mmCIF file of C-alpha atoms and ligand atoms in Angstrom:
data_model
loop_
_atom_site.group_PDB
_atom_site.id
_atom_site.type_symbol
_atom_site.label_atom_id
_atom_site.label_comp_id
_atom_site.label_asym_id
_atom_site.label_seq_id
_atom_site.Cartn_x
_atom_site.Cartn_y
_atom_site.Cartn_z
ATOM 1 C CA MET A 1051 -5.204 -0.058 -9.013
ATOM 2 C CA PRO A 1052 -5.587 -1.042 -5.308
ATOM 3 C CA TYR A 1053 -7.363 -4.368 -4.575
ATOM 4 C CA ARG A 1054 -10.402 -4.113 -2.314
ATOM 5 C CA LEU A 1055 -11.812 -6.934 -0.287
ATOM 6 C CA ASN A 1056 -15.534 -7.361 -0.324
ATOM 7 C CA LEU A 1057 -15.798 -8.728 3.052
ATOM 8 C CA ASP A 1058 -17.350 -7.796 6.380
ATOM 9 C CA THR A 1059 -14.087 -8.099 8.218
ATOM 10 C CA ASP A 1060 -15.441 -7.538 11.725
ATOM 11 C CA ASP A 1061 -17.868 -10.385 11.144
ATOM 12 C CA PHE A 1062 -15.093 -12.561 9.596
ATOM 13 C CA LEU A 1063 -12.755 -11.972 12.650
ATOM 14 C CA GLN A 1064 -15.566 -12.696 15.118
ATOM 15 C CA ARG A 1065 -16.801 -15.860 13.484
ATOM 16 C CA TYR A 1066 -13.945 -17.466 11.529
ATOM 17 C CA TRP A 1067 -10.508 -16.121 12.126
ATOM 18 C CA GLN A 1068 -8.356 -18.825 13.833
ATOM 19 C CA ARG A 1069 -11.442 -20.957 14.415
ATOM 20 C CA THR A 1070 -13.241 -22.236 11.363
ATOM 21 C CA PRO A 1071 -12.493 -22.540 7.617
ATOM 22 C CA VAL A 1072 -14.782 -20.698 5.434
ATOM 23 C CA VAL A 1073 -15.433 -19.949 1.669
ATOM 24 C CA ILE A 1074 -15.962 -16.492 0.733
ATOM 25 C CA ARG A 1075 -17.373 -16.229 -2.796
ATOM 26 C CA GLN A 1076 -16.337 -13.151 -4.806
ATOM 27 C CA ALA A 1077 -14.207 -11.773 -2.002
ATOM 28 C CA LEU A 1078 -12.444 -9.864 -4.868
ATOM 29 C CA PRO A 1079 -15.234 -9.293 -7.478
ATOM 30 C CA GLY A 1080 -13.880 -8.950 -11.064
ATOM 31 C CA PHE A 1081 -10.498 -10.068 -9.775
ATOM 32 C CA ALA A 1082 -7.572 -9.336 -12.088
ATOM 33 C CA ASP A 1083 -4.424 -11.398 -11.473
ATOM 34 C CA PRO A 1084 -1.414 -9.249 -10.421
ATOM 35 C CA LEU A 1085 0.781 -11.375 -12.727
ATOM 36 C CA SER A 1086 0.488 -13.761 -15.613
ATOM 37 C CA PRO A 1087 1.674 -17.464 -15.575
ATOM 38 C CA ASP A 1088 4.694 -16.456 -17.804
ATOM 39 C CA GLU A 1089 5.634 -13.510 -15.311
ATOM 40 C CA LEU A 1090 5.512 -16.130 -12.542
ATOM 41 C CA ALA A 1091 7.568 -18.647 -14.325
ATOM 42 C CA GLY A 1092 10.088 -15.793 -15.092
ATOM 43 C CA LEU A 1093 10.267 -14.878 -11.427
ATOM 44 C CA ALA A 1094 10.863 -18.374 -10.296
ATOM 45 C CA LEU A 1095 13.952 -18.379 -12.435
ATOM 46 C CA GLU A 1096 15.524 -15.412 -10.379
ATOM 47 C CA GLU A 1097 18.353 -16.480 -8.132
ATOM 48 C CA ASN A 1098 16.987 -15.143 -4.817
ATOM 49 C CA VAL A 1099 13.463 -16.500 -5.391
ATOM 50 C CA ALA A 1100 12.286 -19.713 -3.566
ATOM 51 C CA SER A 1101 10.310 -21.974 -5.859
ATOM 52 C CA ARG A 1102 9.361 -25.628 -6.179
ATOM 53 C CA VAL A 1103 7.288 -27.792 -8.574
ATOM 54 C CA ILE A 1104 5.041 -30.557 -7.224
ATOM 55 C CA LEU A 1105 4.413 -33.431 -9.537
ATOM 56 C CA ARG A 1106 1.403 -35.767 -9.054
ATOM 57 C CA LYS A 1107 1.276 -39.431 -10.077
ATOM 58 C CA ASP A 1108 -2.003 -41.120 -9.168
ATOM 59 C CA ASP A 1109 -2.396 -40.285 -5.427
ATOM 60 C CA GLN A 1110 1.224 -39.599 -4.759
ATOM 61 C CA TRP A 1111 3.027 -36.222 -5.012
ATOM 62 C CA GLN A 1112 6.671 -35.598 -5.382
ATOM 63 C CA ALA A 1113 8.553 -32.158 -4.917
ATOM 64 C CA GLN A 1114 11.196 -30.823 -7.161
ATOM 65 C CA PRO A 1115 13.273 -27.860 -5.664
ATOM 66 C CA GLY A 1116 13.678 -24.639 -7.815
ATOM 67 C CA PRO A 1117 12.028 -23.904 -11.091
ATOM 68 C CA PRO A 1118 11.830 -26.586 -13.912
ATOM 69 C CA GLU A 1119 14.503 -26.179 -16.510
ATOM 70 C CA ASP A 1120 11.930 -27.284 -19.275
ATOM 71 C CA TYR A 1121 8.243 -26.519 -18.657
ATOM 72 C CA ALA A 1122 7.323 -28.307 -21.832
ATOM 73 C CA ALA A 1123 8.805 -31.556 -20.470
ATOM 74 C CA LEU A 1124 6.304 -31.486 -17.563
ATOM 75 C CA GLY A 1125 3.317 -31.817 -20.024
ATOM 76 C CA GLU A 1126 -0.139 -30.507 -19.634
ATOM 77 C CA GLN A 1127 -1.290 -32.252 -16.604
ATOM 78 C CA ASP A 1128 -0.475 -33.073 -12.910
ATOM 79 C CA TRP A 1129 1.983 -30.506 -11.898
ATOM 80 C CA GLN A 1130 2.006 -27.173 -9.984
ATOM 81 C CA LEU A 1131 4.696 -24.493 -9.693
ATOM 82 C CA LEU A 1132 4.768 -22.623 -6.377
ATOM 83 C CA VAL A 1133 6.693 -19.394 -5.792
ATOM 84 C CA GLN A 1134 7.136 -17.916 -2.371
ATOM 85 C CA ALA A 1135 7.285 -14.320 -1.197
ATOM 86 C CA VAL A 1136 6.128 -13.120 -4.602
ATOM 87 C CA ASN A 1137 5.099 -9.797 -2.848
ATOM 88 C CA HIS A 1138 8.787 -9.168 -2.127
ATOM 89 C CA HIS A 1139 9.672 -8.970 -5.873
ATOM 90 C CA HIS A 1140 6.509 -7.770 -7.563
ATOM 91 C CA GLY A 1141 4.630 -4.562 -6.850
ATOM 92 C CA PRO A 1142 1.141 -5.538 -7.904
ATOM 93 C CA ALA A 1143 1.416 -8.698 -5.794
ATOM 94 C CA GLN A 1144 2.271 -6.570 -2.765
ATOM 95 C CA ALA A 1145 -0.823 -4.476 -3.633
ATOM 96 C CA LEU A 1146 -2.934 -7.578 -3.336
ATOM 97 C CA CYS A 1147 -1.504 -8.190 0.146
ATOM 98 C CA ASP A 1148 -2.286 -4.722 1.277
ATOM 99 C CA ALA A 1149 -6.160 -5.558 0.742
ATOM 100 C CA PHE A 1150 -5.645 -7.844 3.697
ATOM 101 C CA ARG A 1151 -4.350 -5.288 6.203
ATOM 102 C CA PHE A 1152 -7.374 -5.699 8.379
ATOM 103 C CA LEU A 1153 -5.048 -8.277 9.946
ATOM 104 C CA PRO A 1154 -1.912 -6.968 11.681
ATOM 105 C CA ASP A 1155 1.303 -6.757 9.629
ATOM 106 C CA TRP A 1156 3.436 -8.766 12.012
ATOM 107 C CA ARG A 1157 1.346 -11.713 11.495
ATOM 108 C CA PHE A 1158 1.670 -11.682 7.774
ATOM 109 C CA ASP A 1159 4.215 -14.162 6.304
ATOM 110 C CA ASP A 1160 4.189 -13.910 2.518
ATOM 111 C CA LEU A 1161 2.166 -14.401 -0.638
ATOM 112 C CA MET A 1162 2.869 -17.602 -2.364
ATOM 113 C CA ALA A 1163 1.651 -17.691 -6.007
ATOM 114 C CA SER A 1164 1.012 -20.938 -7.925
ATOM 115 C CA PHE A 1165 0.454 -21.885 -11.475
ATOM 116 C CA ALA A 1166 -1.251 -25.252 -11.885
ATOM 117 C CA VAL A 1167 -2.286 -27.449 -14.810
ATOM 118 C CA PRO A 1168 -5.330 -29.839 -14.570
ATOM 119 C CA GLY A 1169 -4.674 -32.586 -11.948
ATOM 120 C CA GLY A 1170 -1.979 -30.485 -10.363
ATOM 121 C CA GLY A 1171 -1.800 -29.819 -6.578
ATOM 122 C CA VAL A 1172 0.285 -30.229 -3.543
ATOM 123 C CA GLY A 1173 -1.496 -33.104 -2.059
ATOM 124 C CA PRO A 1174 -3.515 -33.377 1.287
ATOM 125 C CA HIS A 1175 -1.658 -31.608 3.944
ATOM 126 C CA ILE A 1176 -1.830 -29.651 7.356
ATOM 127 C CA ASP A 1177 -0.382 -26.197 7.786
ATOM 128 C CA ASN A 1178 0.578 -24.668 11.036
ATOM 129 C CA TYR A 1179 -0.446 -21.169 9.926
ATOM 130 C CA ASP A 1180 -3.648 -19.404 8.737
ATOM 131 C CA VAL A 1181 -3.963 -19.300 5.067
ATOM 132 C CA PHE A 1182 -6.219 -17.473 2.687
ATOM 133 C CA ILE A 1183 -6.254 -19.150 -0.753
ATOM 134 C CA LEU A 1184 -7.433 -16.823 -3.446
ATOM 135 C CA GLN A 1185 -8.389 -18.130 -6.869
ATOM 136 C CA GLY A 1186 -7.138 -16.314 -9.858
ATOM 137 C CA GLU A 1187 -7.563 -17.315 -13.276
ATOM 138 C CA GLY A 1188 -8.865 -20.914 -13.859
ATOM 139 C CA ARG A 1189 -10.713 -23.201 -11.595
ATOM 140 C CA ARG A 1190 -9.645 -25.515 -8.682
ATOM 141 C CA ARG A 1191 -11.613 -27.776 -6.329
ATOM 142 C CA TRP A 1192 -10.779 -27.543 -2.699
ATOM 143 C CA GLN A 1193 -11.520 -29.947 0.056
ATOM 144 C CA VAL A 1194 -10.914 -29.221 3.726
ATOM 145 C CA GLY A 1195 -11.250 -31.753 6.528
ATOM 146 C CA GLN A 1196 -11.958 -31.541 10.263
ATOM 147 C CA ARG A 1197 -9.157 -30.704 12.733
ATOM 148 C CA GLY A 1198 -7.810 -33.750 14.709
ATOM 149 C CA GLU A 1199 -5.443 -36.659 14.383
ATOM 150 C CA HIS A 1200 -4.560 -37.261 10.751
ATOM 151 C CA ARG A 1201 -2.285 -40.206 9.824
ATOM 152 C CA PRO A 1202 0.743 -39.345 7.708
ATOM 153 C CA ARG A 1203 0.576 -40.494 4.090
ATOM 154 C CA PRO A 1204 2.722 -43.472 3.361
ATOM 155 C CA GLY A 1205 5.315 -42.780 0.767
ATOM 156 C CA SER A 1206 5.124 -39.059 1.055
ATOM 157 C CA GLU A 1207 8.343 -38.512 3.065
ATOM 158 C CA GLY A 1208 9.688 -34.978 2.754
ATOM 159 C CA LEU A 1209 6.306 -33.578 1.765
ATOM 160 C CA ALA A 1210 4.541 -34.240 5.231
ATOM 161 C CA LEU A 1211 1.323 -35.171 3.505
ATOM 162 C CA VAL A 1212 -1.612 -36.697 5.337
ATOM 163 C CA ALA A 1213 -3.835 -39.595 4.512
ATOM 164 C CA ASP A 1214 -7.194 -38.979 2.641
ATOM 165 C CA PHE A 1215 -9.806 -37.317 4.925
ATOM 166 C CA ASP A 1216 -13.572 -36.794 4.946
ATOM 167 C CA PRO A 1217 -14.347 -33.221 3.699
ATOM 168 C CA ILE A 1218 -16.358 -30.704 5.597
ATOM 169 C CA ILE A 1219 -15.930 -28.387 2.726
ATOM 170 C CA ASP A 1220 -15.833 -29.422 -0.840
ATOM 171 C CA VAL A 1221 -15.990 -26.561 -3.343
ATOM 172 C CA GLU A 1222 -14.966 -25.345 -6.766
ATOM 173 C CA LEU A 1223 -13.494 -21.848 -6.690
ATOM 174 C CA ALA A 1224 -13.566 -19.425 -9.572
ATOM 175 C CA PRO A 1225 -11.558 -16.184 -9.987
ATOM 176 C CA GLY A 1226 -12.179 -13.829 -6.972
ATOM 177 C CA ASP A 1227 -13.324 -16.606 -4.658
ATOM 178 C CA LEU A 1228 -11.419 -16.970 -1.298
ATOM 179 C CA LEU A 1229 -11.046 -19.948 1.047
ATOM 180 C CA TYR A 1230 -9.761 -19.236 4.678
ATOM 181 C CA ILE A 1231 -8.122 -22.161 6.437
ATOM 182 C CA PRO A 1232 -7.081 -21.859 10.060
ATOM 183 C CA PRO A 1233 -4.043 -23.867 11.346
ATOM 184 C CA GLY A 1234 -4.559 -27.519 11.758
ATOM 185 C CA TYR A 1235 -7.291 -28.301 9.149
ATOM 186 C CA PRO A 1236 -6.262 -30.763 6.479
ATOM 187 C CA HIS A 1237 -6.841 -29.493 2.954
ATOM 188 C CA CYS A 1238 -6.173 -30.425 -0.686
ATOM 189 C CA GLY A 1239 -6.509 -28.545 -3.893
ATOM 190 C CA GLN A 1240 -7.108 -30.086 -7.265
ATOM 191 C CA THR A 1241 -6.772 -28.130 -10.492
ATOM 192 C CA LEU A 1242 -9.482 -28.295 -12.995
ATOM 193 C CA THR A 1243 -8.399 -25.870 -15.636
ATOM 194 C CA PRO A 1244 -4.938 -24.164 -15.885
ATOM 195 C CA SER A 1245 -4.923 -21.926 -12.905
ATOM 196 C CA LEU A 1246 -3.323 -19.213 -10.878
ATOM 197 C CA SER A 1247 -3.804 -19.152 -7.143
ATOM 198 C CA TYR A 1248 -2.436 -17.144 -4.305
ATOM 199 C CA SER A 1249 -1.900 -18.332 -0.777
ATOM 200 C CA LEU A 1250 -1.477 -15.566 1.889
ATOM 201 C CA GLY A 1251 0.131 -17.046 4.929
ATOM 202 C CA TYR A 1252 -0.153 -15.679 8.410
ATOM 203 C CA ARG A 1253 2.330 -17.136 11.028
ATOM 204 C CA ALA A 1254 2.418 -16.589 14.825
ATOM 205 C CA PRO A 1255 5.671 -17.120 16.864
ATOM 206 C CA SER A 1256 6.087 -20.291 18.746
ATOM 207 C CA GLN A 1257 7.207 -20.383 22.457
ATOM 208 C CA GLN A 1258 10.637 -21.537 21.077
ATOM 209 C CA GLU A 1259 10.842 -18.682 18.699
ATOM 210 C CA LEU A 1260 9.873 -16.110 21.307
ATOM 211 C CA LEU A 1261 12.259 -17.364 23.992
ATOM 212 C CA SER A 1262 15.141 -17.457 21.505
ATOM 213 C CA ALA A 1263 14.304 -13.893 20.257
ATOM 214 C CA LEU A 1264 14.435 -12.705 23.824
ATOM 215 C CA ALA A 1265 17.652 -14.550 24.699
ATOM 216 C CA ASP A 1266 19.305 -13.206 21.479
ATOM 217 C CA HIS A 1267 18.217 -9.659 22.606
ATOM 218 C CA LEU A 1268 19.489 -10.112 26.113
ATOM 219 C CA LEU A 1269 22.855 -11.351 24.961
ATOM 220 C CA ASP A 1270 23.228 -8.338 22.491
ATOM 221 C CA THR A 1271 22.380 -5.739 25.133
ATOM 222 C CA GLY A 1272 23.804 -7.464 28.208
ATOM 223 C CA ASP A 1273 20.485 -7.106 30.088
ATOM 224 C CA GLY A 1274 18.902 -9.927 32.052
ATOM 225 C CA GLN A 1275 21.750 -10.418 34.479
ATOM 226 C CA ARG A 1276 19.492 -10.781 37.666
ATOM 227 C CA ARG A 1277 20.118 -13.936 39.510
ATOM 228 C CA PHE A 1278 17.842 -16.156 41.620
ATOM 229 C CA THR A 1279 17.883 -15.479 45.342
ATOM 230 C CA SER A 1280 15.994 -17.362 48.048
ATOM 231 C CA GLN A 1281 15.546 -17.203 51.970
ATOM 232 C CA GLN A 1282 14.705 -20.818 52.381
ATOM 233 C CA GLU A 1283 16.702 -23.904 51.298
ATOM 234 C CA PRO A 1284 15.360 -27.403 51.198
ATOM 235 C CA ALA A 1285 16.212 -30.183 53.678
ATOM 236 C CA GLU A 1286 17.088 -32.736 50.940
ATOM 237 C CA PRO A 1287 20.368 -31.475 49.476
ATOM 238 C CA ALA A 1288 20.075 -33.369 46.070
ATOM 239 C CA ARG A 1289 16.575 -32.049 45.474
ATOM 240 C CA VAL A 1290 15.469 -28.742 43.737
ATOM 241 C CA SER A 1291 12.470 -27.722 45.544
ATOM 242 C CA LEU A 1292 9.207 -26.693 43.983
ATOM 243 C CA ALA A 1293 9.611 -23.221 45.566
ATOM 244 C CA HIS A 1294 13.012 -22.854 43.887
ATOM 245 C CA GLN A 1295 11.601 -24.044 40.537
ATOM 246 C CA GLN A 1296 8.762 -21.610 40.762
ATOM 247 C CA GLY A 1297 11.193 -18.863 42.002
ATOM 248 C CA MET A 1298 13.308 -19.209 38.914
ATOM 249 C CA ALA A 1299 10.238 -19.248 36.614
ATOM 250 C CA GLN A 1300 9.199 -15.948 38.380
ATOM 251 C CA LEU A 1301 12.620 -14.502 37.710
ATOM 252 C CA LEU A 1302 12.063 -15.059 34.155
ATOM 253 C CA THR A 1303 8.465 -13.690 34.099
ATOM 254 C CA THR A 1304 9.911 -10.302 35.607
ATOM 255 C CA LEU A 1305 11.521 -9.857 32.079
ATOM 256 C CA PHE A 1306 8.135 -9.971 30.569
ATOM 257 C CA ASP A 1307 6.384 -7.790 33.231
ATOM 258 C CA GLN A 1308 9.076 -5.073 33.391
ATOM 259 C CA GLY A 1309 8.854 -4.063 29.878
ATOM 260 C CA GLU A 1310 11.305 -2.629 27.438
ATOM 261 C CA ALA A 1311 13.664 -5.604 26.958
ATOM 262 C CA TRP A 1312 10.641 -7.867 26.130
ATOM 263 C CA GLN A 1313 8.985 -5.281 23.976
ATOM 264 C CA GLN A 1314 12.144 -4.667 22.109
ATOM 265 C CA ALA A 1315 12.781 -8.362 21.458
ATOM 266 C CA LEU A 1316 9.225 -8.562 20.138
ATOM 267 C CA GLY A 1317 9.757 -5.660 17.917
ATOM 268 C CA LEU A 1318 13.024 -6.959 16.523
ATOM 269 C CA THR A 1319 11.677 -10.541 15.881
ATOM 270 C CA LEU A 1320 8.270 -9.607 14.525
ATOM 271 C CA SER A 1321 9.590 -7.069 12.027
ATOM 272 C CA GLN A 1322 11.850 -9.737 10.398
ATOM 273 C CA ASN A 1323 10.711 -11.734 7.359
ATOM 274 C CA ARG A 1324 11.100 -15.485 6.911
ATOM 275 C CA PHE A 1325 11.854 -14.954 3.200
ATOM 276 C CA GLU A 1326 14.753 -12.724 2.119
ATOM 277 C CA LEU A 1327 13.780 -9.161 1.084
ATOM 278 C CA ASP A 1328 14.618 -8.147 -2.485
ATOM 279 C CA LEU A 1329 16.357 -4.867 -1.526
ATOM 280 C CA TRP A 1330 16.108 -2.022 -4.028
ATOM 281 C CA PRO A 1331 19.688 -1.447 -5.197
ATOM 282 C CA SER A 1332 21.067 2.102 -5.054
ATOM 283 C CA ASP A 1333 23.865 2.914 -7.521
ATOM 284 C CA GLU A 1334 25.374 5.978 -5.795
ATOM 285 C CA PRO A 1335 24.663 6.643 -2.181
ATOM 286 C CA LEU A 1336 22.251 9.486 -1.857
ATOM 287 C CA THR A 1337 23.441 12.358 0.280
ATOM 288 C CA PRO A 1338 21.232 14.489 2.586
ATOM 289 C CA THR A 1339 21.608 17.353 0.052
ATOM 290 C CA GLU A 1340 20.280 15.253 -2.721
ATOM 291 C CA LEU A 1341 17.542 14.055 -0.495
ATOM 292 C CA SER A 1342 16.435 17.591 0.240
ATOM 293 C CA GLN A 1343 16.427 18.371 -3.548
ATOM 294 C CA CYS A 1344 14.262 15.265 -4.293
ATOM 295 C CA HIS A 1345 11.893 16.525 -1.562
ATOM 296 C CA GLN A 1346 11.648 19.889 -3.136
ATOM 297 C CA GLN A 1347 10.710 18.194 -6.383
ATOM 298 C CA GLY A 1348 7.906 16.608 -4.599
ATOM 299 C CA HIS A 1349 8.986 12.836 -4.795
ATOM 300 C CA SER A 1350 6.963 10.310 -2.944
ATOM 301 C CA LEU A 1351 8.559 7.940 -0.438
ATOM 302 C CA VAL A 1352 7.711 4.315 -1.395
ATOM 303 C CA ARG A 1353 8.287 1.172 0.816
ATOM 304 C CA LEU A 1354 9.899 -1.955 -0.450
ATOM 305 C CA GLY A 1355 7.382 -4.940 -0.948
ATOM 306 C CA GLY A 1356 7.461 -7.182 2.149
ATOM 307 C CA LEU A 1357 9.218 -4.792 4.445
ATOM 308 C CA LYS A 1358 7.335 -4.603 7.876
ATOM 309 C CA VAL A 1359 7.633 -1.302 9.656
ATOM 310 C CA LEU A 1360 6.221 -1.793 13.195
ATOM 311 C CA GLN A 1361 5.486 0.296 16.319
ATOM 312 C CA LEU A 1362 4.722 -1.212 19.717
ATOM 313 C CA GLU A 1363 1.797 -0.059 21.853
ATOM 314 C CA GLY A 1364 3.311 1.053 25.092
ATOM 315 C CA LEU A 1365 6.573 2.354 23.562
ATOM 316 C CA ALA A 1366 7.072 5.859 22.213
ATOM 317 C CA PRO A 1367 5.692 6.175 18.728
ATOM 318 C CA GLU A 1368 9.192 7.330 17.534
ATOM 319 C CA GLN A 1369 10.493 3.835 18.026
ATOM 320 C CA LEU A 1370 10.295 1.964 14.746
ATOM 321 C CA PHE A 1371 11.196 -1.603 14.085
ATOM 322 C CA LEU A 1372 11.999 -2.732 10.686
ATOM 323 C CA ASP A 1373 13.814 -5.748 9.186
ATOM 324 C CA GLY A 1374 14.961 -6.845 12.728
ATOM 325 C CA GLN A 1375 16.340 -3.392 13.596
ATOM 326 C CA ARG A 1376 15.357 -0.716 15.949
ATOM 327 C CA TRP A 1377 15.224 2.894 15.037
ATOM 328 C CA VAL A 1378 14.519 5.791 17.362
ATOM 329 C CA LEU A 1379 13.381 8.963 15.342
ATOM 330 C CA PRO A 1380 13.797 12.323 17.080
ATOM 331 C CA GLN A 1381 11.244 13.377 19.583
ATOM 332 C CA GLY A 1382 8.139 15.051 18.181
ATOM 333 C CA LEU A 1383 8.296 12.710 14.892
ATOM 334 C CA GLY A 1384 5.752 10.322 16.442
ATOM 335 C CA ALA A 1385 3.105 11.212 13.818
ATOM 336 C CA THR A 1386 5.482 10.880 10.970
ATOM 337 C CA ALA A 1387 6.765 7.582 12.375
ATOM 338 C CA THR A 1388 3.165 6.383 12.452
ATOM 339 C CA LEU A 1389 2.707 7.347 8.899
ATOM 340 C CA LEU A 1390 5.955 5.363 7.889
ATOM 341 C CA ALA A 1391 4.495 2.356 9.780
ATOM 342 C CA ARG A 1392 1.019 2.525 8.340
ATOM 343 C CA GLN A 1393 1.386 3.735 4.775
ATOM 344 C CA ARG A 1394 3.355 2.193 1.916
ATOM 345 C CA ARG A 1395 3.658 5.484 0.177
ATOM 346 C CA LEU A 1396 4.201 9.002 1.767
ATOM 347 C CA SER A 1397 3.650 12.147 -0.153
ATOM 348 C CA ALA A 1398 6.485 14.802 -0.012
ATOM 349 C CA GLU A 1399 4.454 16.650 2.459
ATOM 350 C CA GLN A 1400 4.069 13.647 4.631
ATOM 351 C CA TRP A 1401 7.768 12.996 4.748
ATOM 352 C CA ALA A 1402 8.923 16.519 5.091
ATOM 353 C CA PRO A 1403 9.624 16.161 8.828
ATOM 354 C CA LEU A 1404 12.179 13.497 8.237
ATOM 355 C CA VAL A 1405 14.183 15.779 6.029
ATOM 356 C CA ALA A 1406 14.238 18.293 8.511
ATOM 357 C CA ALA A 1407 14.920 16.280 11.499
ATOM 358 C CA CYS A 1408 16.795 12.982 10.599
ATOM 359 C CA PRO A 1409 17.915 13.185 6.822
ATOM 360 C CA GLU A 1410 20.736 10.772 7.750
ATOM 361 C CA ALA A 1411 18.350 8.048 8.879
ATOM 362 C CA LEU A 1412 16.231 8.439 5.839
ATOM 363 C CA CYS A 1413 19.319 8.355 3.500
ATOM 364 C CA HIS A 1414 20.544 5.187 5.282
ATOM 365 C CA TRP A 1415 17.192 3.481 4.552
ATOM 366 C CA LEU A 1416 17.044 4.707 0.978
ATOM 367 C CA ASN A 1417 20.639 3.574 0.356
ATOM 368 C CA GLN A 1418 19.861 0.140 2.016
ATOM 369 C CA GLY A 1419 16.998 -0.155 -0.380
ATOM 370 C CA TYR A 1420 14.057 -0.222 2.212
ATOM 371 C CA TRP A 1421 12.394 2.694 0.471
ATOM 372 C CA GLN A 1422 12.786 4.483 -2.746
ATOM 373 C CA LEU A 1423 11.820 7.908 -4.023
ATOM 374 C CA GLU A 1424 9.397 8.154 -6.953
ATOM 375 C CA THR A 1425 8.404 11.068 -9.098
HETATM 376 C C1 SIN B 1038 -1.902 -24.960 -3.173
HETATM 377 O O1 SIN B 1038 -2.094 -24.000 -3.786
HETATM 378 O O2 SIN B 1038 -2.224 -26.008 -3.673
HETATM 379 C C2 SIN B 1038 -1.177 -24.975 -1.917
HETATM 380 C C3 SIN B 1038 -1.600 -23.889 -1.080
HETATM 381 C C4 SIN B 1038 -1.824 -24.349 0.341
HETATM 382 O O3 SIN B 1038 -2.338 -25.391 0.476
HETATM 383 O O4 SIN B 1038 -1.770 -23.559 1.376
HETATM 384 CO CO1 CO B 1039 -1.778 -25.574 2.671
#
């Protein structure tokens, strides 16, 4: 069953997004957890799943990488299990993320699911990304402080915790309640009853990441070979003039103004995931003939959890970026490419143009495990 947000998203975007933390009571009324604590613990045991346990002792916190070997040994208080990118591995968790698609896919990082026992939490900290914290079963108290200078917490090396702060928000969350926190606001969760909670993280690229993505792309394609030229040289031989400094900066900005290389670098980098995708395995590679048979039988085309399929405004809609790759579908397939980017599931009727015009590309995606066919 799809999850539906009970939220005026326009109002949220205008008043709170990237600005102010806010509590949204019953953002998902009657919320049913996409997974149980046992399922989460099981998932954490899988090899390609990133998890950690945070133990609390008085007002200090300590991290243990990976899932605990023995949950019973942790006791009934003061610990929290955190599992990253649960949406990559678990269909219903991805369905929960889909309820938040009023924000662009490129911003979405992952869904981290946590199970915590009373007293458990990760300690007061600041994230450099936007996060929605959704309460599942159980109850947790959340405190959020003001943006600004916050001293590092002594003795919390490795966890980057901050000192205690004065809360501007101090609430108890119940199942279905949502807390939104923009980057830079210190926050701290404290578990009151055994609890599942979900953090949906949204990360935007830094200048460093953008420049390095562009540099990688230029090196791959051999573009960006233009050199600096000037008509005037400075009188002082050992000095790089301001005009030359500005001219070289302008040489760089032409890369952004003139289009395609920059757009492609963006498409490649923004379609990548920070956490590994859990590619669907295919036993025998599917052939175009078998693909056509599946199509005739009416199979749906279903996208892997976590996979981003992006189009860039200003580029032909046939250009798709997925998992750091660029694909150009045959001309005339723009509308189908848009469906592939927009929808997680395409009906046989919707993916028909792919069978006719580019069966090899589709077979490749299916054989890689980016999509699968479902009856
Ligand atoms: C938590 O669930 O305590 C950690 C989530 C967060 O602070 O982003
Ligand atoms: Co946080």
